[in-house]
GROMACS .gro file of C-alpha atoms in nm:
model
  366
    1UNK     CA    1  22.571  23.189  17.362
    2UNK     CA    2  22.593  23.180  17.004
    3UNK     CA    3  22.440  22.847  16.911
    4UNK     CA    4  22.389  22.731  16.626
    5UNK     CA    5  22.278  22.368  16.470
    6UNK     CA    6  22.284  22.120  16.139
    7UNK     CA    7  21.969  22.189  15.881
    8UNK     CA    8  21.794  21.918  15.796
    9UNK     CA    9  21.396  22.044  15.604
   10UNK     CA   10  21.219  22.223  15.784
   11UNK     CA   11  21.313  22.118  16.183
   12UNK     CA   12  21.512  22.491  16.186
   13UNK     CA   13  21.214  22.641  16.329
   14UNK     CA   14  21.205  22.433  16.600
   15UNK     CA   15  21.567  22.456  16.696
   16UNK     CA   16  21.608  22.835  16.686
   17UNK     CA   17  21.274  22.786  16.966
   18UNK     CA   18  21.462  22.574  17.087
   19UNK     CA   19  21.780  22.769  17.139
   20UNK     CA   20  21.644  23.087  17.231
   21UNK     CA   21  21.392  22.951  17.448
   22UNK     CA   22  21.697  22.760  17.636
   23UNK     CA   23  21.888  23.148  17.631
   24UNK     CA   24  22.106  23.149  17.389
   25UNK     CA   25  22.101  23.396  17.095
   26UNK     CA   26  22.043  23.114  16.783
   27UNK     CA   27  22.224  23.193  16.427
   28UNK     CA   28  21.984  22.969  16.219
   29UNK     CA   29  22.201  22.783  15.940
   30UNK     CA   30  22.157  22.854  15.580
   31UNK     CA   31  21.964  22.646  15.322
   32UNK     CA   32  22.286  22.467  15.123
   33UNK     CA   33  22.406  22.659  14.860
   34UNK     CA   34  22.656  22.640  14.616
   35UNK     CA   35  22.831  22.786  14.858
   36UNK     CA   36  22.762  22.601  15.138
   37UNK     CA   37  22.918  22.282  14.915
   38UNK     CA   38  23.177  22.453  14.800
   39UNK     CA   39  23.324  22.540  15.138
   40UNK     CA   40  23.268  22.178  15.222
   41UNK     CA   41  23.455  22.034  14.957
   42UNK     CA   42  23.737  22.226  15.048
   43UNK     CA   43  23.800  22.196  15.425
   44UNK     CA   44  23.608  21.751  15.415
   45UNK     CA   45  23.807  21.462  15.339
   46UNK     CA   46  23.804  21.393  14.972
   47UNK     CA   47  23.675  21.038  15.081
   48UNK     CA   48  23.350  21.167  15.323
   49UNK     CA   49  23.012  21.122  15.174
   50UNK     CA   50  22.801  21.440  15.081
   51UNK     CA   51  22.632  21.520  15.363
   52UNK     CA   52  22.977  21.492  15.601
   53UNK     CA   53  23.088  21.762  15.354
   54UNK     CA   54  22.686  22.011  15.352
   55UNK     CA   55  22.779  22.037  15.721
   56UNK     CA   56  23.163  22.148  15.729
   57UNK     CA   57  23.030  22.403  15.476
   58UNK     CA   58  22.750  22.507  15.686
   59UNK     CA   59  22.969  22.487  16.012
   60UNK     CA   60  23.191  22.716  15.865
   61UNK     CA   61  22.888  22.935  15.685
   62UNK     CA   62  22.789  23.004  16.044
   63UNK     CA   63  23.168  23.100  16.192
   64UNK     CA   64  23.127  23.411  15.986
   65UNK     CA   65  22.842  23.488  16.222
   66UNK     CA   66  23.037  23.440  16.500
   67UNK     CA   67  22.867  23.132  16.663
   68UNK     CA   68  23.077  23.002  16.965
   69UNK     CA   69  22.889  22.655  16.999
   70UNK     CA   70  22.717  22.371  16.730
   71UNK     CA   71  22.475  22.117  16.882
   72UNK     CA   72  22.423  21.814  16.666
   73UNK     CA   73  22.363  21.461  16.718
   74UNK     CA   74  22.590  21.214  16.786
   75UNK     CA   75  22.475  20.884  16.638
   76UNK     CA   76  22.474  20.481  16.789
   77UNK     CA   77  22.554  20.090  16.575
   78UNK     CA   78  22.735  20.061  16.263
   79UNK     CA   79  22.723  20.419  16.056
   80UNK     CA   80  23.076  20.665  16.075
   81UNK     CA   81  22.813  20.941  16.101
   82UNK     CA   82  22.775  20.870  16.523
   83UNK     CA   83  23.106  20.992  16.542
   84UNK     CA   84  23.151  21.337  16.250
   85UNK     CA   85  23.047  21.569  16.539
   86UNK     CA   86  23.411  21.437  16.640
   87UNK     CA   87  23.535  21.489  16.316
   88UNK     CA   88  23.386  21.868  16.335
   89UNK     CA   89  23.545  21.970  16.571
   90UNK     CA   90  23.876  21.835  16.488
   91UNK     CA   91  23.855  22.012  16.187
   92UNK     CA   92  23.687  22.300  16.276
   93UNK     CA   93  23.950  22.342  16.487
   94UNK     CA   94  24.255  22.302  16.244
   95UNK     CA   95  24.136  22.628  16.114
   96UNK     CA   96  24.062  22.780  16.446
   97UNK     CA   97  23.735  22.830  16.459
   98UNK     CA   98  23.710  22.846  16.765
   99UNK     CA   99  23.374  22.649  16.794
  100UNK     CA  100  23.263  22.373  17.018
  101UNK     CA  101  23.062  22.080  16.950
  102UNK     CA  102  22.790  21.943  17.141
  103UNK     CA  103  22.704  21.603  17.041
  104UNK     CA  104  22.427  21.423  17.166
  105UNK     CA  105  22.411  21.112  17.224
  106UNK     CA  106  22.067  20.917  17.229
  107UNK     CA  107  21.947  20.934  17.489
  108UNK     CA  108  21.915  20.475  17.478
  109UNK     CA  109  22.260  20.478  17.340
  110UNK     CA  110  22.420  20.753  17.663
  111UNK     CA  111  22.143  20.900  17.902
  112UNK     CA  112  22.363  21.023  18.090
  113UNK     CA  113  22.581  21.236  17.899
  114UNK     CA  114  22.315  21.271  17.666
  115UNK     CA  115  22.203  21.445  18.075
  116UNK     CA  116  22.471  21.615  18.139
  117UNK     CA  117  22.536  21.827  17.731
  118UNK     CA  118  22.133  21.930  17.747
  119UNK     CA  119  22.256  22.030  18.144
  120UNK     CA  120  22.505  22.219  18.034
  121UNK     CA  121  22.295  22.457  17.752
  122UNK     CA  122  22.042  22.490  18.036
  123UNK     CA  123  22.235  22.557  18.338
  124UNK     CA  124  22.465  22.848  18.114
  125UNK     CA  125  22.120  22.988  17.985
  126UNK     CA  126  22.033  23.045  18.232
  127UNK     CA  127  21.709  22.863  18.320
  128UNK     CA  128  21.562  22.640  18.531
  129UNK     CA  129  21.511  22.259  18.475
  130UNK     CA  130  21.128  22.319  18.512
  131UNK     CA  131  21.160  22.589  18.248
  132UNK     CA  132  21.342  22.292  18.063
  133UNK     CA  133  21.133  22.075  18.093
  134UNK     CA  134  20.878  22.285  17.935
  135UNK     CA  135  21.086  22.443  17.677
  136UNK     CA  136  21.130  22.076  17.627
  137UNK     CA  137  20.800  21.907  17.550
  138UNK     CA  138  20.746  22.266  17.260
  139UNK     CA  139  21.003  22.223  17.139
  140UNK     CA  140  20.859  21.867  17.050
  141UNK     CA  141  20.529  21.929  16.942
  142UNK     CA  142  20.681  22.226  16.671
  143UNK     CA  143  20.863  21.921  16.583
  144UNK     CA  144  20.610  21.718  16.532
  145UNK     CA  145  20.381  21.887  16.304
  146UNK     CA  146  20.615  22.050  16.141
  147UNK     CA  147  20.617  21.733  16.003
  148UNK     CA  148  20.254  21.613  15.981
  149UNK     CA  149  20.241  21.986  15.850
  150UNK     CA  150  20.439  21.884  15.530
  151UNK     CA  151  20.333  21.513  15.507
  152UNK     CA  152  19.994  21.690  15.378
  153UNK     CA  153  20.139  21.942  15.131
  154UNK     CA  154  20.312  21.585  14.959
  155UNK     CA  155  19.982  21.430  14.987
  156UNK     CA  156  19.788  21.757  14.792
  157UNK     CA  157  20.044  21.883  14.550
  158UNK     CA  158  19.959  21.588  14.292
  159UNK     CA  159  19.589  21.755  14.261
  160UNK     CA  160  19.690  22.160  14.250
  161UNK     CA  161  19.550  22.286  13.994
  162UNK     CA  162  19.808  22.588  13.953
  163UNK     CA  163  20.089  22.505  13.963
  164UNK     CA  164  20.333  22.589  14.311
  165UNK     CA  165  20.034  22.636  14.543
  166UNK     CA  166  20.065  22.403  14.758
  167UNK     CA  167  20.436  22.490  14.766
  168UNK     CA  168  20.315  22.853  14.801
  169UNK     CA  169  20.064  22.755  15.103
  170UNK     CA  170  20.278  22.518  15.270
  171UNK     CA  171  20.583  22.842  15.345
  172UNK     CA  172  20.230  23.042  15.529
  173UNK     CA  173  20.198  22.772  15.735
  174UNK     CA  174  20.529  22.699  15.807
  175UNK     CA  175  20.535  23.102  15.895
  176UNK     CA  176  20.207  23.103  16.093
  177UNK     CA  177  20.437  22.746  16.296
  178UNK     CA  178  20.720  22.962  16.384
  179UNK     CA  179  20.529  23.258  16.567
  180UNK     CA  180  20.388  23.040  16.736
  181UNK     CA  181  20.528  23.021  17.133
  182UNK     CA  182  20.272  22.779  17.319
  183UNK     CA  183  20.114  22.431  17.267
  184UNK     CA  184  19.774  22.628  17.243
  185UNK     CA  185  19.870  22.832  16.989
  186UNK     CA  186  20.116  22.586  16.798
  187UNK     CA  187  19.819  22.367  16.780
  188UNK     CA  188  19.607  22.687  16.638
  189UNK     CA  189  19.905  22.701  16.363
  190UNK     CA  190  19.856  22.385  16.329
  191UNK     CA  191  19.474  22.349  16.233
  192UNK     CA  192  19.472  22.700  16.044
  193UNK     CA  193  19.800  22.582  15.803
  194UNK     CA  194  19.623  22.204  15.781
  195UNK     CA  195  19.273  22.417  15.681
  196UNK     CA  196  19.472  22.610  15.386
  197UNK     CA  197  19.685  22.327  15.255
  198UNK     CA  198  19.252  22.102  15.190
  199UNK     CA  199  19.145  22.442  15.048
  200UNK     CA  200  19.406  22.442  14.795
  201UNK     CA  201  19.181  22.420  14.453
  202UNK     CA  202  19.235  22.080  14.395
  203UNK     CA  203  19.146  21.880  14.013
  204UNK     CA  204  19.060  21.546  14.202
  205UNK     CA  205  19.010  21.308  13.852
  206UNK     CA  206  19.298  21.303  13.848
  207UNK     CA  207  19.500  20.926  13.979
  208UNK     CA  208  19.829  21.009  14.037
  209UNK     CA  209  20.193  20.786  14.067
  210UNK     CA  210  20.183  20.664  14.423
  211UNK     CA  211  20.619  20.688  14.505
  212UNK     CA  212  20.774  20.519  14.884
  213UNK     CA  213  21.088  20.776  14.908
  214UNK     CA  214  21.365  20.585  15.140
  215UNK     CA  215  21.784  20.605  15.210
  216UNK     CA  216  21.943  20.760  15.434
  217UNK     CA  217  21.803  21.027  15.607
  218UNK     CA  218  22.009  21.323  15.566
  219UNK     CA  219  21.952  21.287  15.235
  220UNK     CA  220  21.578  21.234  15.215
  221UNK     CA  221  21.449  21.529  15.452
  222UNK     CA  222  21.690  21.751  15.315
  223UNK     CA  223  21.577  21.943  15.050
  224UNK     CA  224  21.843  22.083  14.931
  225UNK     CA  225  22.051  21.834  14.909
  226UNK     CA  226  21.839  21.653  14.742
  227UNK     CA  227  21.694  21.893  14.482
  228UNK     CA  228  21.414  21.902  14.684
  229UNK     CA  229  21.297  21.622  14.506
  230UNK     CA  230  20.930  21.581  14.660
  231UNK     CA  231  20.837  21.899  14.561
  232UNK     CA  232  20.953  21.807  14.116
  233UNK     CA  233  20.766  21.493  14.204
  234UNK     CA  234  20.444  21.563  14.339
  235UNK     CA  235  20.445  21.889  14.022
  236UNK     CA  236  20.480  21.603  13.834
  237UNK     CA  237  20.206  21.487  13.937
  238UNK     CA  238  20.315  21.238  14.115
  239UNK     CA  239  20.226  21.122  14.505
  240UNK     CA  240  20.485  21.099  14.730
  241UNK     CA  241  20.524  20.892  15.051
  242UNK     CA  242  20.869  21.005  15.256
  243UNK     CA  243  20.978  20.671  15.461
  244UNK     CA  244  21.214  20.958  15.717
  245UNK     CA  245  21.057  21.221  15.882
  246UNK     CA  246  21.196  21.320  16.236
  247UNK     CA  247  21.002  21.309  16.461
  248UNK     CA  248  20.952  20.981  16.368
  249UNK     CA  249  21.381  20.914  16.420
  250UNK     CA  250  21.373  21.011  16.736
  251UNK     CA  251  21.085  20.965  16.891
  252UNK     CA  252  21.183  20.514  16.782
  253UNK     CA  253  21.504  20.548  16.722
  254UNK     CA  254  21.658  20.733  16.962
  255UNK     CA  255  21.419  20.743  17.273
  256UNK     CA  256  21.204  20.391  17.231
  257UNK     CA  257  21.284  20.127  16.997
  258UNK     CA  258  20.963  20.103  16.797
  259UNK     CA  259  21.081  19.919  16.504
  260UNK     CA  260  21.122  19.581  16.602
  261UNK     CA  261  20.860  19.462  16.345
  262UNK     CA  262  21.139  19.761  16.000
  263UNK     CA  263  21.414  19.486  16.106
  264UNK     CA  264  21.104  19.111  16.146
  265UNK     CA  265  21.004  19.243  15.719
  266UNK     CA  266  21.352  19.297  15.623
  267UNK     CA  267  21.522  18.913  15.786
  268UNK     CA  268  21.377  18.764  15.446
  269UNK     CA  269  21.648  18.910  15.257
  270UNK     CA  270  21.939  18.919  15.498
  271UNK     CA  271  22.169  18.591  15.554
  272UNK     CA  272  22.391  18.793  15.783
  273UNK     CA  273  22.408  19.091  16.095
  274UNK     CA  274  22.144  19.418  16.106
  275UNK     CA  275  22.314  19.648  15.840
  276UNK     CA  276  22.416  20.039  15.998
  277UNK     CA  277  22.250  20.353  15.877
  278UNK     CA  278  21.906  20.310  15.741
  279UNK     CA  279  21.985  20.030  15.520
  280UNK     CA  280  21.759  19.745  15.705
  281UNK     CA  281  21.522  20.046  15.632
  282UNK     CA  282  21.566  20.061  15.244
  283UNK     CA  283  21.480  19.694  15.264
  284UNK     CA  284  21.173  19.661  15.493
  285UNK     CA  285  21.066  19.970  15.385
  286UNK     CA  286  21.011  19.880  14.965
  287UNK     CA  287  20.860  19.572  15.112
  288UNK     CA  288  20.634  19.725  15.320
  289UNK     CA  289  20.563  20.010  15.017
  290UNK     CA  290  20.520  19.740  14.777
  291UNK     CA  291  20.253  19.551  14.988
  292UNK     CA  292  20.076  19.901  15.083
  293UNK     CA  293  20.006  19.851  14.643
  294UNK     CA  294  20.307  20.196  14.585
  295UNK     CA  295  20.350  20.250  14.193
  296UNK     CA  296  20.689  20.302  14.271
  297UNK     CA  297  21.003  20.356  14.557
  298UNK     CA  298  21.377  20.577  14.490
  299UNK     CA  299  21.630  20.551  14.671
  300UNK     CA  300  21.810  20.823  14.749
  301UNK     CA  301  22.196  20.738  14.905
  302UNK     CA  302  22.570  20.999  14.980
  303UNK     CA  303  22.791  20.826  14.737
  304UNK     CA  304  23.025  20.593  14.865
  305UNK     CA  305  22.816  20.549  15.165
  306UNK     CA  306  22.813  20.155  15.237
  307UNK     CA  307  22.516  20.098  15.489
  308UNK     CA  308  22.265  20.147  15.109
  309UNK     CA  309  22.515  20.041  14.956
  310UNK     CA  310  22.443  19.752  15.049
  311UNK     CA  311  22.037  19.782  15.080
  312UNK     CA  312  22.119  19.882  14.694
  313UNK     CA  313  22.262  19.499  14.662
  314UNK     CA  314  21.912  19.313  14.776
  315UNK     CA  315  21.681  19.595  14.656
  316UNK     CA  316  21.668  19.468  14.358
  317UNK     CA  317  21.615  19.064  14.486
  318UNK     CA  318  21.296  19.227  14.705
  319UNK     CA  319  21.228  19.437  14.343
  320UNK     CA  320  21.176  19.107  14.118
  321UNK     CA  321  20.993  18.951  14.499
  322UNK     CA  322  20.731  19.219  14.536
  323UNK     CA  323  20.739  19.367  14.208
  324UNK     CA  324  20.808  19.739  14.251
  325UNK     CA  325  20.990  19.939  14.040
  326UNK     CA  326  21.354  20.062  14.229
  327UNK     CA  327  21.560  20.376  14.135
  328UNK     CA  328  21.841  20.495  14.272
  329UNK     CA  329  22.055  20.824  14.274
  330UNK     CA  330  22.349  20.843  14.492
  331UNK     CA  331  22.416  21.148  14.603
  332UNK     CA  332  22.790  21.342  14.534
  333UNK     CA  333  22.889  21.715  14.482
  334UNK     CA  334  22.870  21.653  14.131
  335UNK     CA  335  22.456  21.579  14.082
  336UNK     CA  336  22.322  21.859  13.910
  337UNK     CA  337  21.957  21.912  13.951
  338UNK     CA  338  21.911  21.868  13.608
  339UNK     CA  339  22.050  21.550  13.583
  340UNK     CA  340  21.854  21.394  13.865
  341UNK     CA  341  21.528  21.583  13.669
  342UNK     CA  342  21.599  21.382  13.329
  343UNK     CA  343  21.604  21.065  13.558
  344UNK     CA  344  21.293  21.092  13.786
  345UNK     CA  345  21.137  21.197  13.406
  346UNK     CA  346  21.204  20.839  13.280
  347UNK     CA  347  21.120  20.624  13.627
  348UNK     CA  348  20.808  20.832  13.622
  349UNK     CA  349  20.717  20.734  13.233
  350UNK     CA  350  20.843  20.403  13.305
  351UNK     CA  351  20.581  20.296  13.605
  352UNK     CA  352  20.233  20.510  13.338
  353UNK     CA  353  20.296  20.261  13.112
  354UNK     CA  354  20.366  19.981  13.347
  355UNK     CA  355  20.064  20.131  13.464
  356UNK     CA  356  19.872  20.155  13.170
  357UNK     CA  357  20.002  19.842  13.034
  358UNK     CA  358  19.839  19.628  13.362
  359UNK     CA  359  19.493  19.858  13.343
  360UNK     CA  360  19.425  19.699  12.969
  361UNK     CA  361  19.552  19.305  13.044
  362UNK     CA  362  19.255  19.338  13.335
  363UNK     CA  363  19.020  19.510  13.090
  364UNK     CA  364  19.116  19.204  12.829
  365UNK     CA  365  18.995  18.975  13.117
  366UNK     CA  366  18.761  19.123  13.178
   0.00000   0.00000   0.00000
């Protein structure tokens, strides 16, 4: 079968390996582009959020390449993203694409359903149960090192002497991980990638601002959806830390719940039941970034995303209590790169002036 999947950041490298070694032909979804968004906007409900529209466009693009099955995630909790695969199945049927959507529900939500669908992929691919377990193990390792390498690039980029060097070396590192097929090869590729990024010529006299990135998972993880905000900030000389990486989300939210502390940190600002999506995380992570000395926080949210709208209503109080500026960027099909860049430059200017003022006050106190 020809199988594809949603594109979220660099995870496509691990997912295409997974599909191939389950015994199927893979179609890597193209990076979201204007064509993707135009297709998505044309065929999606007007009220749908930007992740839904981008995914609609992506699925129609891979349909042109003859994809038969799309494997995606389901979900649990009060966020409509968990039902997207069902809605996309209706939409793809109406357009007579002949594509079958397979929505993998989180094991914590429905273990039997998760196993049945994964087992169906195994059987139709013609591999044994033991082989599938090994494939899952290698895929998981790939996913983890992809996140580790990307995380390191965001720490190094603000110090690079030659603009764009970190991004160039990052792509080489990603290619090495892409070519790795065993746990040892993945480990070696990861070590080589880390070494190459750490060897980038740096100006260590700089004191970059530190900004935390929070918000809805798709627009946070997919650079094309957020206009490459982390690379943009890094090349402005800002160190960024993203609250969500796919390996961390998969482990914490779908396999075993390690987010208890997150809910406790957000609790002082919520009187009612926890809000859905990543709204609670956005509140709690702002508290955590403030307590760890970050200069500011940027909340990324799809336009009309209810969990992030609720979080945005609470964040001004968190910002005031914790003395940390927060910028919210709502993203839809009308959002342009220039507009995002202008707002980021203004926010960075504000944070630099704030730091200068604090430094002056500290010097006067001495």
